[in-house]
Amino acid sequence: MFASLVSLAVAALPLVSAAAAPKPGIILIGDSTVEQNAGWGPGFCNDTVGLATCTDLAVSGTTVISWQHQPTQYNAALKACTVPNTFATIQFGHNDQKIYNTSVYGADLTAFAKLIKTKGCTPIIITSLARRNFVSAHVPDDILEPYALEAISVAESLGLTYLDLHQASLTYITKLGSTLSYEFNYQGTDHTHLDTMGQVYFGRMVADLLIAKLPMFKSFIVPNATMTKAEANGTL
Ligand SMILES: *[C@@H]1O[C@H](CO)[C@@H](O)[C@H](O)[C@H]1NC(C)=O
Ligand SMILES: *[C@@H]1O[C@H](CO)[C@@H](O)[C@H](O)[C@H]1NC(C)=O
Ligand SMILES: *[C@@H]1O[C@H](CO)[C@@H](O)[C@H](O)[C@H]1NC(C)=O
């Protein structure tokens, strides 16, 4: 009688701990450099396995502010954040840069990250993907750095995890050089958006940055050591 009660209790344990720690989910919030058509989102989600969700809610052309006026994606994000253990990556800057200075951008990002946290998600700030503009073969012409630094400062002041995709992508394209970097172009001389190959390569970069900062995600990322090494070495 006692023995069977004990074994019942032991058998029930894994169920209890599984319920206490639901599988993590990730939603991706951002602009065109993240979204499904020409951003790294699909490449990243294809690198994941076993997450509760990996949902790309990025919208082309948006700033931190204007994304919040996209009812479909905004409402989907709020709904996703009601599910425990959901993380929300937040990456803007490309469009903000065109209309707001870094102080305004920083204030907008701070308010938005706080909102997302209030709604139940764990925010992860990601700095902007570098544009593939060059002054010469191995010298990029980058103007996004002040916005990347601002995003990092916001993350630090709120105690949030951040992934410095701007620095990682800038380092990579510097080594690659302009000619090979242009292989990621969505089309023609579009040096911002990503073709399928670019989506795969920068999706991998984000996955690698994520597990470097949050090792708990390691078991949810399918490794590709060849691509990780290529990105470190500055090759394709
Ligand atoms: C992601 O996976 C889907 C389904 O296999 C595939 O159709 C799509 O091309 C992949 N996208 C990228 C960027 O890897
Ligand atoms: C940034 O823009 C805001 C709004 O236009 C303005 O009030 C502020 O003075 C600007 N800050 C800097 C440092 O230029
Ligand atoms: C891993 O990446 C390499 C390119 O670096 C690619 O050729 C290969 O198909 C990838 N492997 C998988 C399983 O996706």
PDB file of C-alpha atoms and ligand atoms in Angstrom:
ATOM      1  CA  MET A   1       0.000   0.000   0.000  1.00  0.00           C
ATOM      2  CA  PHE A   2       2.714   2.461   1.053  1.00  0.00           C
ATOM      3  CA  ALA A   3       5.012   1.337  -1.719  1.00  0.00           C
ATOM      4  CA  SER A   4       2.381   1.848  -4.382  1.00  0.00           C
ATOM      5  CA  LEU A   5       1.526   5.302  -3.043  1.00  0.00           C
ATOM      6  CA  VAL A   6       5.177   6.272  -3.166  1.00  0.00           C
ATOM      7  CA  SER A   7       5.612   4.993  -6.694  1.00  0.00           C
ATOM      8  CA  LEU A   8       2.484   6.855  -7.748  1.00  0.00           C
ATOM      9  CA  ALA A   9       3.881  10.036  -6.252  1.00  0.00           C
ATOM     10  CA  VAL A  10       7.231   9.530  -7.984  1.00  0.00           C
ATOM     11  CA  ALA A  11       5.549   8.762 -11.291  1.00  0.00           C
ATOM     12  CA  ALA A  12       3.578  11.992 -11.012  1.00  0.00           C
ATOM     13  CA  LEU A  13       6.655  14.161 -10.459  1.00  0.00           C
ATOM     14  CA  PRO A  14       7.765  14.672 -14.084  1.00  0.00           C
ATOM     15  CA  LEU A  15       4.253  15.851 -14.960  1.00  0.00           C
ATOM     16  CA  VAL A  16       4.352  18.400 -12.168  1.00  0.00           C
ATOM     17  CA  SER A  17       7.714  19.840 -13.199  1.00  0.00           C
ATOM     18  CA  ALA A  18       6.729  19.869 -16.882  1.00  0.00           C
ATOM     19  CA  ALA A  19       3.661  21.926 -15.985  1.00  0.00           C
ATOM     20  CA  ALA A  20       5.772  24.317 -13.889  1.00  0.00           C
ATOM     21  CA  ALA A  21       8.073  25.078 -16.814  1.00  0.00           C
ATOM     22  CA  PRO A  22       6.142  25.376 -20.085  1.00  0.00           C
ATOM     23  CA  LYS A  23       8.190  25.324 -23.257  1.00  0.00           C
ATOM     24  CA  PRO A  24       9.381  28.788 -24.239  1.00  0.00           C
ATOM     25  CA  GLY A  25       7.862  30.566 -27.209  1.00  0.00           C
ATOM     26  CA  ILE A  26       9.332  33.428 -29.220  1.00  0.00           C
ATOM     27  CA  ILE A  27       7.587  36.190 -31.124  1.00  0.00           C
ATOM     28  CA  LEU A  28       9.574  38.482 -33.400  1.00  0.00           C
ATOM     29  CA  ILE A  29       8.645  42.167 -33.423  1.00  0.00           C
ATOM     30  CA  GLY A  30      10.358  44.554 -35.814  1.00  0.00           C
ATOM     31  CA  ASP A  31      10.613  46.097 -39.270  1.00  0.00           C
ATOM     32  CA  SER A  32      11.271  44.731 -42.767  1.00  0.00           C
ATOM     33  CA  THR A  33      14.731  43.457 -41.817  1.00  0.00           C
ATOM     34  CA  VAL A  34      12.946  40.945 -39.552  1.00  0.00           C
ATOM     35  CA  GLU A  35       9.705  40.287 -41.443  1.00  0.00           C
ATOM     36  CA  GLN A  36       8.698  37.227 -43.428  1.00  0.00           C
ATOM     37  CA  ASN A  37       9.322  38.424 -46.954  1.00  0.00           C
ATOM     38  CA  ALA A  38      12.755  40.028 -46.739  1.00  0.00           C
ATOM     39  CA  GLY A  39      14.009  39.765 -43.162  1.00  0.00           C
ATOM     40  CA  TRP A  40      15.852  37.197 -41.017  1.00  0.00           C
ATOM     41  CA  GLY A  41      12.703  35.960 -39.201  1.00  0.00           C
ATOM     42  CA  PRO A  42      11.967  32.910 -41.389  1.00  0.00           C
ATOM     43  CA  GLY A  43      15.618  31.831 -41.336  1.00  0.00           C
ATOM     44  CA  PHE A  44      15.683  32.114 -37.556  1.00  0.00           C
ATOM     45  CA  CYS A  45      12.430  30.217 -37.002  1.00  0.00           C
ATOM     46  CA  ASN A  46      13.640  27.480 -39.345  1.00  0.00           C
ATOM     47  CA  ASP A  47      16.644  27.042 -37.041  1.00  0.00           C
ATOM     48  CA  THR A  48      14.414  26.372 -34.039  1.00  0.00           C
ATOM     49  CA  VAL A  49      12.847  23.128 -32.895  1.00  0.00           C
ATOM     50  CA  GLY A  50      10.363  22.368 -30.121  1.00  0.00           C
ATOM     51  CA  LEU A  51       9.459  25.937 -29.144  1.00  0.00           C
ATOM     52  CA  ALA A  52       5.852  26.565 -28.141  1.00  0.00           C
ATOM     53  CA  THR A  53       5.830  29.102 -30.964  1.00  0.00           C
ATOM     54  CA  CYS A  54       8.150  31.012 -33.255  1.00  0.00           C
ATOM     55  CA  THR A  55       6.008  33.692 -34.850  1.00  0.00           C
ATOM     56  CA  ASP A  56       7.206  36.530 -37.031  1.00  0.00           C
ATOM     57  CA  LEU A  57       5.086  39.614 -36.320  1.00  0.00           C
ATOM     58  CA  ALA A  58       7.427  42.143 -37.909  1.00  0.00           C
ATOM     59  CA  VAL A  59       5.964  44.698 -40.329  1.00  0.00           C
ATOM     60  CA  SER A  60       7.798  46.330 -43.193  1.00  0.00           C
ATOM     61  CA  GLY A  61       8.321  50.085 -42.980  1.00  0.00           C
ATOM     62  CA  THR A  62       7.552  50.419 -39.283  1.00  0.00           C
ATOM     63  CA  THR A  63       9.138  52.300 -36.403  1.00  0.00           C
ATOM     64  CA  VAL A  64       8.742  51.384 -32.736  1.00  0.00           C
ATOM     65  CA  ILE A  65       5.702  53.675 -32.687  1.00  0.00           C
ATOM     66  CA  SER A  66       4.059  52.842 -36.013  1.00  0.00           C
ATOM     67  CA  TRP A  67       4.344  49.082 -35.429  1.00  0.00           C
ATOM     68  CA  GLN A  68       2.001  49.547 -32.482  1.00  0.00           C
ATOM     69  CA  HIS A  69      -0.609  50.886 -34.921  1.00  0.00           C
ATOM     70  CA  GLN A  70      -0.655  47.644 -36.943  1.00  0.00           C
ATOM     71  CA  PRO A  71      -3.719  46.018 -35.362  1.00  0.00           C
ATOM     72  CA  THR A  72      -3.182  42.484 -36.713  1.00  0.00           C
ATOM     73  CA  GLN A  73       0.386  42.101 -35.499  1.00  0.00           C
ATOM     74  CA  TYR A  74      -0.030  44.229 -32.381  1.00  0.00           C
ATOM     75  CA  ASN A  75      -3.047  42.243 -31.155  1.00  0.00           C
ATOM     76  CA  ALA A  76      -1.367  38.952 -32.037  1.00  0.00           C
ATOM     77  CA  ALA A  77       1.614  39.990 -29.917  1.00  0.00           C
ATOM     78  CA  LEU A  78      -0.497  40.937 -26.924  1.00  0.00           C
ATOM     79  CA  LYS A  79      -2.326  37.618 -27.167  1.00  0.00           C
ATOM     80  CA  ALA A  80       0.935  35.667 -27.450  1.00  0.00           C
ATOM     81  CA  CYS A  81       2.278  37.460 -24.371  1.00  0.00           C
ATOM     82  CA  THR A  82      -0.536  36.065 -22.235  1.00  0.00           C
ATOM     83  CA  VAL A  83       1.059  32.613 -22.691  1.00  0.00           C
ATOM     84  CA  PRO A  84       3.621  31.983 -19.932  1.00  0.00           C
ATOM     85  CA  ASN A  85       7.303  31.774 -20.919  1.00  0.00           C
ATOM     86  CA  THR A  86       6.929  33.764 -24.131  1.00  0.00           C
ATOM     87  CA  PHE A  87       9.857  35.933 -25.237  1.00  0.00           C
ATOM     88  CA  ALA A  88       9.491  38.900 -27.588  1.00  0.00           C
ATOM     89  CA  THR A  89      12.439  40.079 -29.638  1.00  0.00           C
ATOM     90  CA  ILE A  90      12.234  43.770 -30.507  1.00  0.00           C
ATOM     91  CA  GLN A  91      14.306  45.144 -33.391  1.00  0.00           C
ATOM     92  CA  PHE A  92      13.752  48.535 -34.963  1.00  0.00           C
ATOM     93  CA  GLY A  93      15.943  51.485 -35.950  1.00  0.00           C
ATOM     94  CA  HIS A  94      15.992  51.479 -39.765  1.00  0.00           C
ATOM     95  CA  ASN A  95      12.841  53.565 -40.110  1.00  0.00           C
ATOM     96  CA  ASP A  96      13.101  55.339 -36.759  1.00  0.00           C
ATOM     97  CA  GLN A  97      16.428  56.698 -37.960  1.00  0.00           C
ATOM     98  CA  LYS A  98      14.719  58.457 -40.855  1.00  0.00           C
ATOM     99  CA  ILE A  99      12.415  60.504 -38.605  1.00  0.00           C
ATOM    100  CA  TYR A 100      13.552  60.432 -34.978  1.00  0.00           C
ATOM    101  CA  ASN A 101      16.800  61.300 -33.260  1.00  0.00           C
ATOM    102  CA  THR A 102      18.323  58.776 -30.868  1.00  0.00           C
ATOM    103  CA  SER A 103      16.767  60.401 -27.780  1.00  0.00           C
ATOM    104  CA  VAL A 104      13.263  60.024 -29.160  1.00  0.00           C
ATOM    105  CA  TYR A 105      14.044  56.498 -30.383  1.00  0.00           C
ATOM    106  CA  GLY A 106      15.400  55.547 -26.962  1.00  0.00           C
ATOM    107  CA  ALA A 107      12.329  56.902 -25.194  1.00  0.00           C
ATOM    108  CA  ASP A 108      10.000  55.087 -27.628  1.00  0.00           C
ATOM    109  CA  LEU A 109      11.888  51.824 -27.232  1.00  0.00           C
ATOM    110  CA  THR A 110      11.909  52.133 -23.448  1.00  0.00           C
ATOM    111  CA  ALA A 111       8.154  52.675 -23.296  1.00  0.00           C
ATOM    112  CA  PHE A 112       7.469  49.848 -25.739  1.00  0.00           C
ATOM    113  CA  ALA A 113       9.719  47.299 -24.011  1.00  0.00           C
ATOM    114  CA  LYS A 114       8.048  48.165 -20.702  1.00  0.00           C
ATOM    115  CA  LEU A 115       4.613  47.694 -22.282  1.00  0.00           C
ATOM    116  CA  ILE A 116       5.538  44.304 -23.744  1.00  0.00           C
ATOM    117  CA  LYS A 117       6.833  43.240 -20.340  1.00  0.00           C
ATOM    118  CA  THR A 118       3.643  44.405 -18.649  1.00  0.00           C
ATOM    119  CA  LYS A 119       1.682  42.275 -21.126  1.00  0.00           C
ATOM    120  CA  GLY A 120       3.584  39.194 -19.958  1.00  0.00           C
ATOM    121  CA  CYS A 121       6.396  38.656 -22.478  1.00  0.00           C
ATOM    122  CA  THR A 122      10.097  38.749 -21.692  1.00  0.00           C
ATOM    123  CA  PRO A 123      11.517  41.388 -24.060  1.00  0.00           C
ATOM    124  CA  ILE A 124      14.838  40.820 -25.819  1.00  0.00           C
ATOM    125  CA  ILE A 125      16.231  43.921 -27.520  1.00  0.00           C
ATOM    126  CA  ILE A 126      18.009  43.350 -30.843  1.00  0.00           C
ATOM    127  CA  THR A 127      20.121  46.050 -32.485  1.00  0.00           C
ATOM    128  CA  SER A 128      19.475  46.848 -36.164  1.00  0.00           C
ATOM    129  CA  LEU A 129      20.816  44.618 -38.922  1.00  0.00           C
ATOM    130  CA  ALA A 130      23.669  46.512 -40.631  1.00  0.00           C
ATOM    131  CA  ARG A 131      22.968  47.892 -44.101  1.00  0.00           C
ATOM    132  CA  ARG A 132      25.313  46.476 -46.711  1.00  0.00           C
ATOM    133  CA  ASN A 133      26.604  49.854 -47.894  1.00  0.00           C
ATOM    134  CA  PHE A 134      30.322  50.255 -48.478  1.00  0.00           C
ATOM    135  CA  VAL A 135      32.755  53.101 -49.047  1.00  0.00           C
ATOM    136  CA  SER A 136      35.284  50.555 -50.350  1.00  0.00           C
ATOM    137  CA  ALA A 137      35.492  46.757 -50.607  1.00  0.00           C
ATOM    138  CA  HIS A 138      36.003  46.054 -46.887  1.00  0.00           C
ATOM    139  CA  VAL A 139      34.894  49.354 -45.373  1.00  0.00           C
ATOM    140  CA  PRO A 140      31.157  49.579 -44.684  1.00  0.00           C
ATOM    141  CA  ASP A 141      29.406  52.920 -44.666  1.00  0.00           C
ATOM    142  CA  ASP A 142      27.394  52.555 -41.478  1.00  0.00           C
ATOM    143  CA  ILE A 143      25.094  55.192 -40.016  1.00  0.00           C
ATOM    144  CA  LEU A 144      23.023  52.943 -37.724  1.00  0.00           C
ATOM    145  CA  GLU A 145      25.552  52.662 -34.912  1.00  0.00           C
ATOM    146  CA  PRO A 146      24.140  55.505 -32.754  1.00  0.00           C
ATOM    147  CA  TYR A 147      20.750  53.759 -32.870  1.00  0.00           C
ATOM    148  CA  ALA A 148      22.325  50.418 -31.982  1.00  0.00           C
ATOM    149  CA  LEU A 149      24.121  52.007 -29.020  1.00  0.00           C
ATOM    150  CA  GLU A 150      20.886  53.646 -27.935  1.00  0.00           C
ATOM    151  CA  ALA A 151      19.077  50.281 -28.049  1.00  0.00           C
ATOM    152  CA  ILE A 152      21.818  48.702 -25.921  1.00  0.00           C
ATOM    153  CA  SER A 153      21.577  51.527 -23.426  1.00  0.00           C
ATOM    154  CA  VAL A 154      17.801  51.041 -23.202  1.00  0.00           C
ATOM    155  CA  ALA A 155      18.259  47.292 -22.619  1.00  0.00           C
ATOM    156  CA  GLU A 156      20.866  47.927 -19.930  1.00  0.00           C
ATOM    157  CA  SER A 157      18.789  50.506 -18.132  1.00  0.00           C
ATOM    158  CA  LEU A 158      15.769  48.166 -18.075  1.00  0.00           C
ATOM    159  CA  GLY A 159      17.851  45.108 -17.172  1.00  0.00           C
ATOM    160  CA  LEU A 160      16.875  43.310 -20.392  1.00  0.00           C
ATOM    161  CA  THR A 161      18.847  40.873 -22.512  1.00  0.00           C
ATOM    162  CA  TYR A 162      20.058  42.364 -25.787  1.00  0.00           C
ATOM    163  CA  LEU A 163      21.564  40.808 -28.906  1.00  0.00           C
ATOM    164  CA  ASP A 164      24.000  43.056 -30.751  1.00  0.00           C
ATOM    165  CA  LEU A 165      23.053  42.011 -34.273  1.00  0.00           C
ATOM    166  CA  HIS A 166      24.278  45.352 -35.597  1.00  0.00           C
ATOM    167  CA  GLN A 167      27.842  44.727 -34.428  1.00  0.00           C
ATOM    168  CA  ALA A 168      27.802  41.048 -35.455  1.00  0.00           C
ATOM    169  CA  SER A 169      26.423  41.741 -38.934  1.00  0.00           C
ATOM    170  CA  LEU A 170      28.743  44.715 -39.464  1.00  0.00           C
ATOM    171  CA  THR A 171      31.771  42.618 -38.492  1.00  0.00           C
ATOM    172  CA  TYR A 172      30.650  39.844 -40.819  1.00  0.00           C
ATOM    173  CA  ILE A 173      30.064  42.017 -43.879  1.00  0.00           C
ATOM    174  CA  THR A 174      33.346  43.857 -43.243  1.00  0.00           C
ATOM    175  CA  LYS A 175      35.194  40.547 -43.534  1.00  0.00           C
ATOM    176  CA  LEU A 176      33.067  39.333 -46.443  1.00  0.00           C
ATOM    177  CA  GLY A 177      33.515  42.534 -48.399  1.00  0.00           C
ATOM    178  CA  SER A 178      31.002  44.255 -50.629  1.00  0.00           C
ATOM    179  CA  THR A 179      30.850  41.770 -53.515  1.00  0.00           C
ATOM    180  CA  LEU A 180      29.983  38.738 -51.384  1.00  0.00           C
ATOM    181  CA  SER A 181      27.744  40.817 -49.087  1.00  0.00           C
ATOM    182  CA  TYR A 182      25.641  41.813 -52.079  1.00  0.00           C
ATOM    183  CA  GLU A 183      24.728  38.131 -52.527  1.00  0.00           C
ATOM    184  CA  PHE A 184      22.318  38.722 -49.644  1.00  0.00           C
ATOM    185  CA  ASN A 185      20.515  41.517 -51.505  1.00  0.00           C
ATOM    186  CA  TYR A 186      16.780  41.037 -51.760  1.00  0.00           C
ATOM    187  CA  GLN A 187      17.054  42.311 -55.318  1.00  0.00           C
ATOM    188  CA  GLY A 188      19.373  44.482 -57.401  1.00  0.00           C
ATOM    189  CA  THR A 189      21.062  47.158 -55.339  1.00  0.00           C
ATOM    190  CA  ASP A 190      18.776  46.794 -52.308  1.00  0.00           C
ATOM    191  CA  HIS A 191      21.464  46.648 -49.615  1.00  0.00           C
ATOM    192  CA  THR A 192      19.015  46.494 -46.711  1.00  0.00           C
ATOM    193  CA  HIS A 193      16.592  43.636 -47.340  1.00  0.00           C
ATOM    194  CA  LEU A 194      17.451  39.954 -47.535  1.00  0.00           C
ATOM    195  CA  ASP A 195      16.998  37.292 -50.183  1.00  0.00           C
ATOM    196  CA  THR A 196      16.475  33.683 -49.061  1.00  0.00           C
ATOM    197  CA  MET A 197      20.198  33.152 -48.593  1.00  0.00           C
ATOM    198  CA  GLY A 198      20.440  36.307 -46.478  1.00  0.00           C
ATOM    199  CA  GLN A 199      17.451  35.211 -44.415  1.00  0.00           C
ATOM    200  CA  VAL A 200      19.156  31.907 -43.698  1.00  0.00           C
ATOM    201  CA  TYR A 201      22.568  33.438 -42.848  1.00  0.00           C
ATOM    202  CA  PHE A 202      21.297  36.241 -40.622  1.00  0.00           C
ATOM    203  CA  GLY A 203      18.660  33.992 -39.050  1.00  0.00           C
ATOM    204  CA  ARG A 204      21.535  31.750 -38.022  1.00  0.00           C
ATOM    205  CA  MET A 205      23.431  34.761 -36.679  1.00  0.00           C
ATOM    206  CA  VAL A 206      20.490  35.731 -34.464  1.00  0.00           C
ATOM    207  CA  ALA A 207      20.108  32.120 -33.265  1.00  0.00           C
ATOM    208  CA  ASP A 208      23.798  32.030 -32.330  1.00  0.00           C
ATOM    209  CA  LEU A 209      23.608  35.398 -30.542  1.00  0.00           C
ATOM    210  CA  LEU A 210      20.537  34.169 -28.656  1.00  0.00           C
ATOM    211  CA  ILE A 211      22.103  30.997 -27.292  1.00  0.00           C
ATOM    212  CA  ALA A 212      25.288  32.877 -26.394  1.00  0.00           C
ATOM    213  CA  LYS A 213      23.231  35.201 -24.158  1.00  0.00           C
ATOM    214  CA  LEU A 214      20.497  32.764 -23.062  1.00  0.00           C
ATOM    215  CA  PRO A 215      21.918  29.199 -23.039  1.00  0.00           C
ATOM    216  CA  MET A 216      18.495  27.837 -22.002  1.00  0.00           C
ATOM    217  CA  PHE A 217      17.573  28.144 -25.700  1.00  0.00           C
ATOM    218  CA  LYS A 218      20.381  25.800 -26.798  1.00  0.00           C
ATOM    219  CA  SER A 219      18.132  22.741 -26.858  1.00  0.00           C
ATOM    220  CA  PHE A 220      15.656  24.627 -29.071  1.00  0.00           C
ATOM    221  CA  ILE A 221      18.167  25.569 -31.792  1.00  0.00           C
ATOM    222  CA  VAL A 222      19.305  23.078 -34.425  1.00  0.00           C
ATOM    223  CA  PRO A 223      23.013  23.768 -34.838  1.00  0.00           C
ATOM    224  CA  ASN A 224      24.801  24.305 -38.117  1.00  0.00           C
ATOM    225  CA  ALA A 225      28.466  24.409 -37.129  1.00  0.00           C
ATOM    226  CA  THR A 226      29.501  24.980 -40.742  1.00  0.00           C
ATOM    227  CA  MET A 227      27.489  28.161 -41.071  1.00  0.00           C
ATOM    228  CA  THR A 228      28.397  29.410 -37.592  1.00  0.00           C
ATOM    229  CA  LYS A 229      32.071  28.963 -38.460  1.00  0.00           C
ATOM    230  CA  ALA A 230      31.661  30.615 -41.853  1.00  0.00           C
ATOM    231  CA  GLU A 231      30.124  33.649 -40.179  1.00  0.00           C
ATOM    232  CA  ALA A 232      32.961  33.848 -37.664  1.00  0.00           C
ATOM    233  CA  ASN A 233      35.536  33.554 -40.434  1.00  0.00           C
ATOM    234  CA  GLY A 234      33.832  35.990 -42.765  1.00  0.00           C
ATOM    235  CA  THR A 235      33.122  33.506 -45.542  1.00  0.00           C
ATOM    236  CA  LEU A 236      29.915  32.274 -47.158  1.00  0.00           C
TER     237      LEU A 236
HETATM  238  C1  LIG B   1      11.994  27.963 -44.033  1.00  0.00           C
HETATM  239  O1  LIG B   1      11.387  26.698 -44.111  1.00  0.00           O
HETATM  240  C2  LIG B   1      10.296  26.637 -45.019  1.00  0.00           C
HETATM  241  C3  LIG B   1       9.657  25.281 -44.859  1.00  0.00           C
HETATM  242  O2  LIG B   1      10.583  24.269 -44.997  1.00  0.00           O
HETATM  243  C4  LIG B   1      10.827  26.904 -46.418  1.00  0.00           C
HETATM  244  O3  LIG B   1       9.767  26.880 -47.354  1.00  0.00           O
HETATM  245  C5  LIG B   1      11.479  28.279 -46.451  1.00  0.00           C
HETATM  246  O4  LIG B   1      12.085  28.506 -47.709  1.00  0.00           O
HETATM  247  C6  LIG B   1      12.545  28.381 -45.372  1.00  0.00           C
HETATM  248  N1  LIG B   1      13.029  29.751 -45.349  1.00  0.00           N
HETATM  249  C7  LIG B   1      14.263  30.060 -45.064  1.00  0.00           C
HETATM  250  C8  LIG B   1      14.628  31.494 -45.139  1.00  0.00           C
HETATM  251  O5  LIG B   1      15.091  29.235 -44.739  1.00  0.00           O
HETATM  252  C1  LIG B   2      15.371  65.123 -30.473  1.00  0.00           C
HETATM  253  O1  LIG B   2      14.110  65.427 -31.032  1.00  0.00           O
HETATM  254  C2  LIG B   2      13.193  65.972 -30.106  1.00  0.00           C
HETATM  255  C3  LIG B   2      11.834  66.064 -30.799  1.00  0.00           C
HETATM  256  O2  LIG B   2      11.962  66.685 -32.024  1.00  0.00           O
HETATM  257  C4  LIG B   2      13.702  67.289 -29.599  1.00  0.00           C
HETATM  258  O3  LIG B   2      12.819  67.815 -28.637  1.00  0.00           O
HETATM  259  C5  LIG B   2      15.060  67.065 -28.936  1.00  0.00           C
HETATM  260  O4  LIG B   2      15.618  68.307 -28.548  1.00  0.00           O
HETATM  261  C6  LIG B   2      16.011  66.359 -29.879  1.00  0.00           C
HETATM  262  N1  LIG B   2      17.205  65.988 -29.135  1.00  0.00           N
HETATM  263  C7  LIG B   2      18.424  66.190 -29.595  1.00  0.00           C
HETATM  264  C8  LIG B   2      19.542  65.736 -28.702  1.00  0.00           C
HETATM  265  O5  LIG B   2      18.639  66.696 -30.680  1.00  0.00           O
HETATM  266  C1  LIG B   3      24.637  24.425 -42.960  1.00  0.00           C
HETATM  267  O1  LIG B   3      25.194  25.555 -43.579  1.00  0.00           O
HETATM  268  C2  LIG B   3      25.838  25.307 -44.827  1.00  0.00           C
HETATM  269  C3  LIG B   3      26.411  26.619 -45.337  1.00  0.00           C
HETATM  270  O2  LIG B   3      27.258  27.193 -44.403  1.00  0.00           O
HETATM  271  C4  LIG B   3      24.841  24.754 -45.814  1.00  0.00           C
HETATM  272  O3  LIG B   3      25.510  24.449 -47.025  1.00  0.00           O
HETATM  273  C5  LIG B   3      24.201  23.513 -45.254  1.00  0.00           C
HETATM  274  O4  LIG B   3      23.167  23.089 -46.123  1.00  0.00           O
HETATM  275  C6  LIG B   3      23.601  23.805 -43.885  1.00  0.00           C
HETATM  276  N1  LIG B   3      23.126  22.564 -43.297  1.00  0.00           N
HETATM  277  C7  LIG B   3      21.884  22.407 -42.907  1.00  0.00           C
HETATM  278  C8  LIG B   3      21.549  21.090 -42.306  1.00  0.00           C
HETATM  279  O5  LIG B   3      21.055  23.297 -43.017  1.00  0.00           O
END
